[in-house]
Structure formats: structure tokens, C-alpha cells
Coordinates of C-alpha atoms and ligand atoms in Angstrom, one line a residue:
X74 CA -22.1 -9.8 0.1
X75 CA -21.8 -11.0 3.4
X76 CA -23.1 -8.8 6.4
X77 CA -21.4 -8.8 9.9
X78 CA -22.2 -11.5 11.3
X79 CA -19.3 -13.0 13.6
X80 CA -17.1 -14.8 12.5
X81 CA -18.0 -14.4 9.0
X82 CA -16.8 -17.1 6.6
X83 CA -14.9 -15.9 3.3
X84 CA -13.6 -18.0 0.2
X85 CA -11.2 -17.9 -1.9
X86 CA -11.8 -17.9 -5.8
X87 CA -10.1 -19.9 -8.3
X88 CA -11.7 -20.3 -11.9
X89 CA -14.6 -18.3 -11.3
X90 CA -15.4 -20.4 -8.6
X91 CA -16.0 -19.5 -4.7
X92 CA -13.5 -22.6 -2.8
X93 CA -12.4 -23.5 0.4
X94 CA -8.3 -24.1 1.0
X95 CA -7.9 -27.7 -0.2
X96 CA -6.4 -28.3 2.9
X97 CA -9.6 -27.5 4.6
X98 CA -7.9 -24.7 7.4
X99 CA -8.9 -21.7 8.0
X100 CA -7.1 -18.4 9.9
X101 CA -9.0 -16.3 12.2
X102 CA -9.1 -12.8 11.2
X103 CA -9.9 -10.4 14.2
X104 CA -11.2 -7.1 14.6
X105 CA -8.3 -5.1 15.9
X106 CA -10.5 -2.1 17.4
X107 CA -12.4 -4.9 19.9
X108 CA -9.6 -7.7 19.7
X109 CA -12.2 -9.9 18.7
X110 CA -12.0 -12.7 15.9
X111 CA -15.1 -11.7 13.1
X112 CA -13.8 -13.5 10.4
X113 CA -12.1 -16.5 8.8
X114 CA -10.6 -17.3 5.8
X115 CA -9.0 -20.0 3.9
X116 CA -5.5 -21.1 4.7
X117 CA -4.2 -22.0 1.1
X118 CA -1.3 -22.9 0.4
X119 CA 0.6 -24.9 -3.0
X120 CA -1.8 -26.5 -4.2
X121 CA -3.7 -24.2 -4.1
X122 CA -1.9 -21.7 -6.1
X123 CA -1.4 -24.2 -8.6
X124 CA -5.0 -24.6 -9.3
X125 CA -5.3 -21.0 -9.3
X126 CA -2.3 -20.4 -11.8
X127 CA -3.5 -23.5 -13.6
X128 CA -6.8 -21.4 -13.8
X129 CA -5.0 -18.0 -14.9
X130 CA -3.4 -19.7 -17.7
X131 CA -6.5 -21.7 -19.1
X132 CA -8.1 -18.1 -19.8
X133 CA -4.8 -16.1 -20.7
X134 CA -5.5 -16.7 -24.6
X135 CA -8.9 -15.3 -24.5
X136 CA -8.3 -12.9 -22.7
X137 CA -5.3 -11.5 -24.5
X138 CA -6.5 -11.9 -28.0
X139 CA -9.6 -9.3 -26.9
X140 CA -9.8 -6.2 -28.2
X141 CA -8.2 -3.3 -26.3
X142 CA -11.7 -2.2 -26.5
X143 CA -13.0 -4.8 -25.2
X144 CA -10.9 -5.3 -22.4
X145 CA -11.9 -1.6 -21.3
X146 CA -15.6 -2.3 -21.2
X147 CA -15.4 -5.3 -19.1
X148 CA -13.0 -3.1 -16.9
X149 CA -15.6 -1.1 -16.5
X150 CA -18.6 -3.2 -15.8
X151 CA -16.3 -4.0 -12.9
X152 CA -15.8 -0.6 -11.3
X153 CA -19.6 -0.2 -11.5
X154 CA -20.2 -2.9 -9.5
X155 CA -17.6 -1.8 -7.1
X156 CA -19.1 1.4 -7.3
X157 CA -22.7 0.0 -6.6
X158 CA -21.5 -2.1 -3.4
X159 CA -18.4 0.4 -2.2
X160 CA -20.4 0.9 1.2
X161 CA -20.1 -2.9 2.1
X162 CA -16.8 -2.6 0.9
X163 CA -15.0 -0.2 2.7
X164 CA -16.6 -1.6 6.0
X165 CA -15.5 -4.9 5.8
X166 CA -11.9 -3.3 5.4
X167 CA -12.2 -1.1 8.0
X168 CA -13.4 -3.6 10.2
X169 CA -10.4 -6.0 9.1
X170 CA -7.6 -3.6 9.5
X171 CA -8.7 -1.0 11.8
X172 CA -8.2 1.5 8.7
X173 CA -10.5 4.5 10.0
X174 CA -14.0 5.7 7.6
X175 CA -12.3 9.2 6.6
X176 CA -9.7 7.2 5.1
X177 CA -11.2 4.0 4.3
X178 CA -14.7 5.2 2.6
X179 CA -12.9 7.8 0.0
X180 CA -10.1 5.2 -0.8
X181 CA -12.0 3.0 -2.3
X182 CA -14.2 5.7 -4.8
X183 CA -10.9 6.6 -5.9
X184 CA -10.0 3.2 -6.7
X185 CA -13.0 3.1 -8.6
X186 CA -12.2 6.0 -10.6
X187 CA -8.7 4.4 -10.9
X188 CA -10.2 0.8 -12.8
X189 CA -11.8 3.1 -14.8
X190 CA -8.4 5.6 -15.7
X191 CA -6.6 1.8 -16.6
X192 CA -9.6 1.1 -18.7
X193 CA -8.9 4.1 -20.9
X194 CA -5.4 3.2 -20.8
X195 CA -6.0 -0.1 -22.2
X196 CA -7.0 1.3 -25.6
X197 CA -3.7 3.5 -25.5
X198 CA -1.3 0.7 -25.7
X199 CA 0.8 0.7 -28.8
X200 CA 4.6 0.2 -29.6
X201 CA 6.7 2.2 -32.0
X202 CA 7.6 1.9 -36.2
X203 CA 11.2 2.9 -36.0
X204 CA 12.9 3.5 -39.7
X205 CA 16.5 1.8 -40.0
X206 CA 16.7 0.9 -43.8
X207 CA 15.2 1.3 -46.5
X208 CA 13.6 -2.3 -47.7
X209 CA 13.5 -3.7 -44.2
X210 CA 9.9 -2.7 -41.8
X211 CA 10.7 -2.4 -38.7
X212 CA 8.5 -1.9 -35.3
X213 CA 7.8 -3.1 -31.9
X214 CA 4.9 -4.6 -30.3
X215 CA 3.7 -4.2 -26.3
X216 CA 2.7 -7.8 -25.0
X217 CA 1.3 -9.1 -21.7
X218 CA 3.5 -11.1 -19.7
X219 CA 0.7 -13.4 -19.5
X220 CA -0.2 -14.4 -15.9
X221 CA 1.1 -12.3 -13.2
X222 CA 1.2 -12.6 -9.9
X223 CA 0.3 -9.3 -6.9
X224 CA 1.0 -10.3 -3.5
X225 CA -0.4 -7.0 -1.3
X226 CA -0.1 -5.6 2.1
X227 CA -2.7 -5.3 5.0
X228 CA -2.3 -1.5 5.7
X229 CA -4.7 -0.8 2.2
X230 CA -6.2 -4.2 0.8
X231 CA -8.9 -3.2 -0.7
X232 CA -7.6 -0.6 -2.7
X233 CA -4.8 -2.1 -3.9
X234 CA -6.2 -4.7 -4.9
X235 CA -8.4 -2.8 -6.8
X236 CA -5.8 -0.4 -8.6
X237 CA -3.4 -3.1 -9.6
X238 CA -5.7 -6.2 -10.7
X239 CA -7.2 -3.7 -13.2
X240 CA -3.9 -2.4 -14.3
X241 CA -2.4 -5.9 -14.9
X242 CA -6.0 -6.7 -16.9
X243 CA -6.0 -3.5 -19.1
X244 CA -2.6 -4.8 -20.4
X245 CA -3.9 -8.2 -21.1
X246 CA -2.4 -10.1 -18.6
X247 CA -4.9 -12.8 -15.9
X248 CA -3.5 -12.8 -12.6
X249 CA -3.1 -14.6 -9.2
X250 CA -3.5 -12.7 -6.1
X251 CA -2.1 -13.2 -2.8
X252 CA -3.9 -11.1 0.1
X253 CA -2.7 -10.2 3.6
X254 CA -3.1 -13.2 5.8
X255 CA -3.9 -11.1 8.6
X256 CA -6.8 -8.4 6.1
X257 CA -8.2 -11.1 3.4
X258 CA -11.8 -10.3 3.8
X259 CA -12.3 -7.1 2.1
X260 CA -11.0 -8.8 -1.0
X261 CA -12.7 -12.0 -0.5
X262 CA -15.8 -10.0 -0.5
X263 CA -14.9 -8.2 -3.7
X264 CA -14.7 -11.7 -5.5
X265 CA -18.3 -12.5 -5.0
X266 CA -18.9 -9.5 -7.1
X267 CA -16.8 -11.1 -10.5
X268 CA -20.4 -13.1 -11.5
X269 CA -22.1 -9.9 -11.7
X270 CA -19.1 -8.0 -14.7
X271 CA -18.3 -9.3 -17.7
X272 CA -14.9 -10.3 -16.5
X273 CA -14.3 -13.6 -17.4
X274 CA -13.8 -16.5 -15.2
X275 CA -9.8 -17.1 -14.5
X276 CA -8.9 -13.6 -15.5
X277 CA -8.6 -13.0 -11.9
X278 CA -7.7 -15.6 -9.2
X279 CA -7.1 -15.5 -5.2
X280 CA -5.6 -17.6 -2.7
X281 CA -5.6 -16.6 0.7
X282 CA -3.0 -18.0 3.2
X283 CA 0.7 -17.3 4.8
X284 CA 3.5 -15.3 3.1
X285 CA 6.0 -18.1 3.6
X286 CA 3.9 -21.0 2.3
X287 CA 0.8 -19.6 -0.3
X288 CA 3.5 -16.2 -0.8
X289 CA 6.5 -18.3 -2.1
X290 CA 4.2 -20.7 -3.6
X291 CA 3.2 -18.1 -6.1
X292 CA 6.6 -16.8 -6.5
X293 CA 8.1 -20.1 -7.2
X294 CA 5.9 -20.9 -9.6
X295 CA 7.4 -21.3 -13.1
X296 CA 4.2 -20.6 -14.9
X297 CA 3.9 -17.0 -13.1
X298 CA 5.9 -14.2 -15.0
X299 CA 5.8 -11.4 -13.3
X300 CA 5.4 -10.9 -9.7
X301 CA 4.1 -7.6 -8.5
X302 CA 4.8 -7.3 -4.6
X303 CA 3.6 -4.3 -1.8
X304 CA 4.8 -4.7 1.4
X305 CA 8.3 -4.7 4.1
X306 CA 11.5 -4.3 2.6
X307 CA 12.6 -7.3 4.6
X308 CA 10.2 -9.4 2.5
X309 CA 10.6 -8.0 -0.9
X310 CA 14.3 -8.9 -0.3
X311 CA 13.6 -12.3 0.7
X312 CA 10.7 -12.6 -3.0
X313 CA 14.0 -11.0 -5.3
X314 CA 15.7 -14.1 -3.9
X315 CA 13.3 -16.9 -4.2
X316 CA 12.6 -15.4 -8.0
X317 CA 16.1 -15.0 -9.0
X318 CA 15.6 -19.2 -9.2
X319 CA 13.4 -18.4 -12.4
X320 CA 14.1 -14.9 -13.5
X321 CA 11.1 -13.1 -12.9
X322 CA 10.2 -9.8 -13.9
X323 CA 9.7 -8.1 -9.9
X324 CA 7.8 -4.3 -8.8
X325 CA 8.2 -3.7 -5.5
X326 CA 6.6 -1.0 -3.4
X327 CA 8.2 -1.3 0.1
X328 CA 8.5 0.5 2.8
X329 CA 9.7 4.1 4.1
X330 CA 10.7 6.6 6.6
X331 CA 9.6 9.5 5.0
X332 CA 11.0 13.4 6.1
X333 CA 8.5 15.9 6.6
X334 CA 11.0 19.1 6.8
X335 CA 9.7 22.4 8.3
X336 CA 11.9 25.4 7.8
X337 CA 11.4 28.4 9.9
X338 CA 9.7 30.4 7.2
X339 CA 6.8 28.2 6.8
X340 CA 2.9 28.7 7.5
X341 CA 3.4 26.8 11.0
X342 CA -0.2 26.2 11.6
X343 CA -0.8 24.4 7.9
X344 CA 2.3 22.6 8.2
X345 CA 1.4 21.3 11.5
X346 CA -1.9 19.8 9.9
X347 CA 0.5 18.5 7.2
X348 CA 2.9 16.8 9.6
X349 CA -0.1 15.5 11.7
X350 CA -2.2 14.0 9.8
X351 CA 0.6 12.7 7.3
X352 CA 1.7 10.4 10.6
X353 CA -0.8 10.2 12.7
X354 CA -4.2 9.8 10.9
X355 CA -2.2 7.7 8.1
X356 CA -4.3 4.7 9.0
X357 CA -2.5 5.6 12.7
X358 CA 1.1 5.4 11.0
X359 CA 0.5 2.5 9.1
X360 CA 0.9 4.0 5.8
X361 CA 4.5 3.7 3.6
X362 CA 4.4 7.3 3.0
X363 CA 3.5 8.2 6.6
X364 CA 6.1 11.3 7.5
X365 CA 7.6 9.6 10.4
X366 CA 10.8 12.0 10.3
X367 CA 9.8 15.3 11.4
X368 CA 13.0 17.8 10.5
X369 CA 12.2 20.7 12.3
X370 CA 14.6 24.1 11.5
X371 CA 16.1 25.0 15.3
X372 CA 14.8 28.7 15.6
X373 CA 10.9 27.5 15.6
X374 CA 11.1 24.0 17.0
X375 CA 9.6 24.2 20.4
X376 CA 7.0 26.4 18.7
X377 CA 6.0 23.9 15.9
X378 CA 6.1 20.9 18.5
X379 CA 3.9 22.8 20.5
X380 CA 1.5 22.8 17.6
X381 CA 1.9 19.1 16.5
X382 CA 1.5 18.1 20.0
X383 CA -2.0 20.2 20.5
X384 CA -3.4 18.7 17.2
X385 CA -2.5 15.3 18.1
X386 CA -3.5 15.0 21.5
X387 CA -7.1 16.1 20.2
X388 CA -7.3 13.1 18.4
X389 CA -10.7 11.0 18.8
X390 CA -9.7 6.9 18.9
X391 CA -12.4 4.9 18.8
X392 CA -14.3 2.6 16.3
X393 CA -13.1 3.0 12.7
X394 CA -16.5 2.8 11.3
X395 CA -17.7 6.0 13.0
X396 CA -17.3 9.2 11.0
X397 CA -16.1 11.2 14.0
X398 CA -13.0 8.5 14.7
X399 CA -9.8 10.6 13.7
X400 CA -7.2 6.8 14.3
X401 CA -8.1 3.4 14.7
X402 CA -6.2 0.9 16.0
X403 CA -3.2 -0.8 14.5
X404 CA -4.1 -3.6 12.1
X405 CA -3.3 -6.8 14.2
X406 CA -1.5 -8.3 17.4
X407 CA 1.9 -9.0 15.6
X408 CA 2.3 -5.4 14.7
X409 CA 0.8 -3.8 18.1
X410 CA 3.3 -6.0 19.8
X411 CA 6.0 -4.6 17.5
X412 CA 4.9 -0.9 17.8
X413 CA 4.9 -1.1 21.6
X414 CA 8.7 -2.8 21.3
X415 CA 9.9 0.2 19.1
X416 CA 7.7 2.6 22.5
X417 CA 10.6 0.7 24.6
X418 CA 13.4 0.7 22.6
X419 CA 13.1 4.4 22.0
X420 CA 13.3 5.3 25.4
X421 CA 16.1 2.8 25.9
X422 CA 18.5 4.3 23.0
X423 CA 17.7 7.8 24.8
X424 CA 15.3 9.4 22.5
X425 CA 13.1 12.1 24.6
X426 CA 9.1 11.3 24.9
X427 CA 7.6 14.5 24.6
X428 CA 3.7 13.4 24.1
X429 CA 1.9 10.0 23.9
X430 CA 3.4 6.7 24.7
X431 CA 0.3 4.6 25.9
X432 CA -1.6 2.0 24.4
X433 CA -4.4 -1.0 24.8
X434 CA -6.0 -0.9 28.4
X435 CA -4.2 2.2 29.3
X436 CA -6.1 4.4 27.1
X437 CA -9.7 2.3 27.3
X438 CA -11.8 2.6 30.8
X439 CA -12.1 -1.3 31.9
X440 CA -15.2 -2.8 30.1
X441 CA -14.9 0.1 26.8
X442 CA -15.5 -1.9 23.8
X443 CA -11.9 -1.1 23.0
X444 CA -10.1 -1.9 25.6
X445 CA -8.8 -5.0 24.2
X446 CA -8.2 -3.5 21.3
X447 CA -5.2 -3.0 19.7
X448 CA -5.0 0.9 20.1
X449 CA -1.7 3.4 20.4
X450 CA -2.5 6.9 21.2
X451 CA -0.2 9.3 18.8
X452 CA 3.3 9.5 20.2
X453 CA 6.4 11.3 19.5
X454 CA 9.9 11.4 20.4
X455 CA 12.7 14.1 20.1
X456 CA 16.4 13.6 19.7
X457 CA 19.2 15.1 18.1
X458 CA 21.0 11.5 16.9
X459 CA 19.8 10.9 13.9
X460 CA 21.8 7.6 13.9
X461 CA 19.1 6.2 16.7
X462 CA 17.0 3.3 15.5
X463 CA 13.7 5.3 16.4
X464 CA 15.2 7.6 13.2
X465 CA 15.7 5.2 11.0
X466 CA 13.3 2.1 11.5
X467 CA 10.2 1.9 9.6
X468 CA 7.9 1.4 12.9
X469 CA 4.9 1.3 10.9
X470 CA 2.4 2.7 13.4
X471 CA 1.2 6.0 15.3
X472 CA 4.9 7.2 16.7
X473 CA 7.0 9.8 15.1
X474 CA 10.3 11.2 16.0
X475 CA 11.0 15.2 15.8
X476 CA 14.8 15.9 14.9
X477 CA 15.9 19.9 15.1
X478 CA 18.1 21.0 12.1
X479 CA 19.7 24.1 11.6
X480 CA 21.0 24.7 7.7
X481 CA 19.3 24.2 4.9
X482 CA 22.5 21.7 3.9
X483 CA 21.5 20.0 7.4
X484 CA 17.9 19.1 6.7
X485 CA 19.4 17.7 3.5
X486 CA 21.7 15.4 5.0
X487 CA 19.6 14.0 7.8
X488 CA 16.9 13.8 5.5
X489 CA 18.9 11.9 2.7
X490 CA 20.6 9.6 5.5
X491 CA 18.0 6.4 5.2
X492 CA 17.8 3.1 3.2
X493 CA 14.7 4.0 2.1
X494 CA 13.7 6.7 0.1
X495 CA 9.6 6.8 -0.7
X496 CA 8.8 10.7 -0.2
X497 CA 9.2 13.5 1.6
X498 CA 7.3 16.8 2.6
X499 CA 8.7 20.5 2.8
X500 CA 7.1 23.5 4.4
X501 CA 8.6 26.8 3.1
X502 CA 7.3 30.0 1.4
X503 CA 10.9 30.1 -0.2
X504 CA 10.3 28.7 -3.8
X505 CA 14.0 28.5 -4.7
X506 CA 14.5 26.8 -1.8
X507 CA 11.7 24.6 -2.2
X508 CA 13.2 24.0 -6.0
X509 CA 16.1 23.2 -4.4
X510 CA 14.8 20.6 -1.9
X511 CA 12.9 18.6 -4.4
X512 CA 16.5 18.2 -6.7
X513 CA 18.2 17.1 -4.2
X514 CA 15.7 14.6 -2.3
X515 CA 16.8 11.3 -2.8
X516 CA 12.5 9.8 -3.0
X517 CA 10.3 9.0 -5.8
X518 CA 7.6 11.8 -3.9
X519 CA 8.0 15.5 -3.1
X520 CA 5.2 17.1 -1.7
X521 CA 5.2 21.2 -0.4
X522 CA 3.1 22.7 1.6
X523 CA 0.9 19.7 1.5
X524 CA 1.4 15.8 2.7
X525 CA 0.2 11.7 1.3
X526 CA -1.3 13.3 -1.3
X527 CA -1.8 10.3 -4.1
X528 CA -3.4 10.5 -7.3
X529 CA -3.4 7.1 -9.8
X530 CA -2.6 9.9 -13.1
X531 CA 0.9 10.6 -11.5
X532 CA 3.8 7.9 -11.4
X533 CA 4.2 6.8 -7.6
X534 CA 7.3 4.7 -6.8
X535 CA 10.1 4.5 -4.3
X536 CA 14.2 5.0 -5.2
X537 CA 16.7 3.2 -2.8
X538 CA 15.4 0.1 -0.5
X539 CA 12.0 1.9 -1.3
X540 CA 11.4 -0.1 -4.2
X541 CA 11.4 -0.9 -7.9
X542 CA 9.8 0.3 -10.6
X543 CA 6.3 2.3 -10.5
X544 CA 2.6 2.0 -10.1
X545 CA -0.3 4.8 -11.3
X546 CA 0.5 7.9 -14.2
X547 CA -0.1 7.4 -18.0
X548 CA 2.8 5.1 -18.6
X549 CA 2.0 2.6 -15.4
X550 CA 0.5 -0.3 -17.8
X551 CA 4.1 -0.4 -19.0
X552 CA 5.1 -2.1 -16.1
X553 CA 2.7 -5.2 -17.2
X554 CA 4.0 -5.2 -20.6
X555 CA 7.2 -6.7 -22.4
X556 CA 8.7 -5.2 -25.5
X557 CA 9.1 -7.4 -28.5
X558 CA 10.9 -6.4 -31.6
X559 CA 10.0 -7.2 -35.7
X560 CA 12.2 -7.0 -38.3
X561 CA 10.8 -7.7 -41.7
X562 CA 13.0 -8.0 -44.7
X563 CA 11.2 -6.9 -47.7
X564 CA 13.8 -8.4 -50.4
Ligands
LIG138 P1 4.9 -7.6 4.4 O1 6.1 -7.6 4.2 O2 5.0 -8.3 5.8 O3 3.9 -9.0 3.7 C1 3.2 -8.2 2.4 C2 2.4 -9.7 1.7 O4 3.2 -10.3 1.5 C3 1.1 -10.2 2.9 O5 0.7 -10.7 1.2 C4 2.5 -11.6 3.0 O6 1.4 -12.8 3.2 C5 3.1 -11.8 2.0 N1 4.4 -12.6 2.2 C6 5.3 -12.3 3.1 N2 6.2 -13.2 3.1 C7 6.3 -13.3 2.3 C8 7.4 -14.6 1.3 N3 8.5 -14.7 1.9 N4 7.0 -15.0 0.2 C9 6.1 -14.0 -0.9 N5 4.9 -13.3 0.1 C10 5.0 -13.1 1.4 O7 3.9 -6.7 4.9 P2 2.9 -6.1 5.6 O8 4.0 -6.1 6.9 O9 1.6 -6.8 5.5 O10 2.8 -4.4 5.3 C11 3.5 -3.5 5.8 C12 4.7 -3.3 4.7 O11 4.0 -2.7 3.4 C13 5.3 -1.5 5.0 O12 6.8 -1.9 5.3 C14 4.8 -0.8 4.4 O13 5.8 0.7 4.2 C15 4.4 -1.5 3.2 N6 4.3 -0.9 2.1 C16 4.4 -0.2 1.0 C17 3.6 0.6 0.0 C18 4.6 1.1 -1.3 O14 3.4 1.7 -2.2 N7 5.7 1.3 -1.2 C19 2.2 0.8 0.1 C20 1.7 0.1 1.2 C21 2.7 -1.2 2.4

């Protein structure tokens, strides 16, 4: 397990061996809290992907022909090792992408439980026996795809790696993983642990590098049968186009612009807590399910926004590794610039700034450890015009927009007027109203009087431009299995 000397070098993982990129090149990884290079990761590309797919193909027959109980036992051995090293792993993740300890630490502990959940599901895989005609035996089998490719984003790389790889392996696939180029270190550190588990060499392979090179090489590779992609909707479109050449199965978990809807009869104190943590503590807004559109009924609008402001402006920004930190930085320089661009464009298109708006050196005194970090303070705009870019585009930073509404009908109209359909929150004490909203919101998850809760035992996925397919839940292994139908004529 690597320590925190800087810059630390991390290696790819192919065929059970740690290795640099074949071209010998590296990508610097920056600690976003300080702006300093703290690690280097290999800049793999197509040749590394070829080697990784070959290794996964070599390991496939041995892995898929193991009994489900044997696969489950190997996955449980992996969970035990990750549990032992979880403190080191979440620290590397938080150093690399700025996710605060309060989120990063419990998330890794949850991901270990998710590996165990997937191990249990391995033993439930079964097909159907269907009685079609006398004299003919007809049944279906569920089979793994084979070699599958997983492409992971930077906002929660380690937990997504643990969750998605364990599901794919439980179903009997072998995998090639392409971590995010700006935050690969925790996944590469986790790779160093495989030697301590009962998972055979080659079932998990990891190639780091840029999306357009290493990522696309994985999507194009004819030996890869399925791609699971989590990331932006723009990249999801590109992957859909590229994968069309050899008709790959796709699972896409994409972006969001989720409405958090507060009715006048809600418990406004708890709604303000949920709305504030739904966008600002959510990894500084870098969560696909961030509640970035705050819809508030007109009669309580000013009162409610005041409560959110009190909470948001009291938040502690600073070292992500510190348990007292509420909000860390955004994950890297490009995202920092992108979010600052949205602060400008929201103002110029006419949204009114209620609080926040400062970033970087304006937030910390000169000489502070964090003055060169990528910090943006919690920021709220208000507008009545939900056609503005700040209401429609995923900013992926600690920036929300509040929109007043009059009636239930208007709340639904504004909430559903979005390309995205990932999640929504509803705050009300009126149960029939809550049920009507649940039915009419065009999203994959609805929270009522709570927000941003996920669990591996409940399905999660997006509607509209937020994705295709689901993860989590008792049927999650179906995403990793194909059906085969069998007819036996008994003569
Ligand atoms: P991104 O799309 O820029 O990158 C995600 C991954 O795709 C990275 O590993 C990247 O290297 C790779 N990639 C980029 N271009 C590629 C290409 N042409 N071919 C193959 N791979 C390519 O996304 P991001 O900025 O890293 O992550 C943030 C986005 O992820 C947000 O939009 C967020 O909403 C979304 N997200 C969605 C979920 C969900 O479950 N719906 C969860 C987390 C994040």
C-alpha cells in the first residue's frame, strides 16, 4: 500500500502484474486542495488495452466455469482485503479528487458491503423452465457476456470501481477497467491488493490514460462484449456512436440536473438541511444526483432561501482529509475553470446571485495551503426563467439555481422540462401530493422528505438523457448476463 510521499507513482494492472504504459509516458495527478502534483499515473493507450483484453480473454474460461459458490467466495476474500485497507484507500481517493472525508470514508465502507451483496447474488443466477409443448423440453440459461469494459468518472472512482467490478465478476465476466485520467490513483492502489485475494490473475485488468485514446480503444475493441460507462452525457453519446460499429451492449449512467422541490407545507428546517447537503456537501456539487435545481413554492420562497443561505455560508471549506471539512475543492483545474465559466454565464444571462460566487485565491489568505487549490464557495442564483443555461446545463460544481413556482402543476412542468431524468426530491407533509409527484416526475429515483440516499439493494438508473440500464438492486446481475434459450426435442 503506497504512502503519501509526493509524487507517488502508481502502475497499471494487467494479467495480475503491475506495469507502466508501453509507451513509457505518464500523466501528473494533482491534489486539488493544494494545486500540487502529488502522483503520476501511466498514460496507457491502445497497445495497453490490447494486452489487457488478451489477459481478460485468457482468464475468462477458468472464471466463468467456476461454480457460483466459488466465485462468491473469491469475491468475499476481496471484500475482506479492501475492508482491511479501507482507511488507506479513502485517503488516496480524497487526496486525488478532493472528496471530503465525511463522504469518502463511509462510501468505501459501503462499497465493501456491496461487494459482499454481489457475492451473494452470484448464487441466485438462474434461468427459467417453460412448458411449451409435450415432448419438448424448453428452458433458458443466463450466461456472462465474456470480457466487459468499465469506464469510470472522477467524482467517486474507487467506490464505482469496487461496486461495478464486483457485479460484473459475480456474473462470471472478466473485466478491463479504464479509470478517470484525473483521479486514477485510488483504483491503482486497490489493484495492488488483488494479490492478497483469491481472485485469479487476469479477471481484473486496469489501463489508465486519456478517454479519447485508452477509453475509445476499449470501446472499439472487438473482443469486448459490453461497455459499462459512467460519466457525462456528451461522452455517453460519443461511446454510443463508437460502439455502434460492432454492436456492443451498453450500460450508461450519465449526467443530471435534478430538481429538489419544496412545497409550502414542508418542514422547512429539514428541507433546508436536505437541499443544502443535496448540492453543496455532495462532493462540492460533483455528484450526478446533485439537487442543482431548487424549486420552491412562492409563498415560502424568501424564507426558505434564507434558511439555505444560513446553512451554506456556515460551511467549512478546507482539507478534504479533515473530518471537520464540509466541502472540498472541485476535482481538477479543467473543472474549476468550467464551473467559474458558469458563474460568469449565469450572471450575464440575467440570473440574480443570492450568495457565493467567489473562488480560489479570493477564499483563502495568501500563503494559505489552499490558496492555489480549486475551491469554489457554495453559490446560489435565482431566476424565474427556467430556460436559462444555469437551469438546464449540468454544472457539476457547488452552484445551484432556485426557481419559484405557484401550483403543483407548475412544479411538475418546470421539473420535467429538462433533457435529464436522473433524480428528484419532494418536500411536503401532504401524502397524496407526494404520491402524485412520484408518479409524474420523469426520473429514475424520487426522494420524499429526504435526499441523496442510495443503497446497493435498490435499483439506480436514469431516464431520458441520464442513462440506459440500471445498477444496484436484486436484479442487478441481469445487466451483466445474456439469455440463451434451449429447445430439446425428445422424439
Ligand atoms: P467524462 O464523461 O468526462 O469521463 C468519464 C470517463 O470516460 C473517464 O474515464 C474518461 O477518461 C472517459 N472518456 C472520456 N471520453 C471518452 C471517449 N471518447 N471514449 C471512451 N471513454 C472516454 O465524465 P467525468 O467528467 O469524468 O464525470 C462527470 C460526469 O459523470 C457527470 O456528468 C456526472 O453526472 C456523471 N456521473 C453519472 C453517474 C450516474 O450514475 N448517472 C455517476 C457519477 C457521475
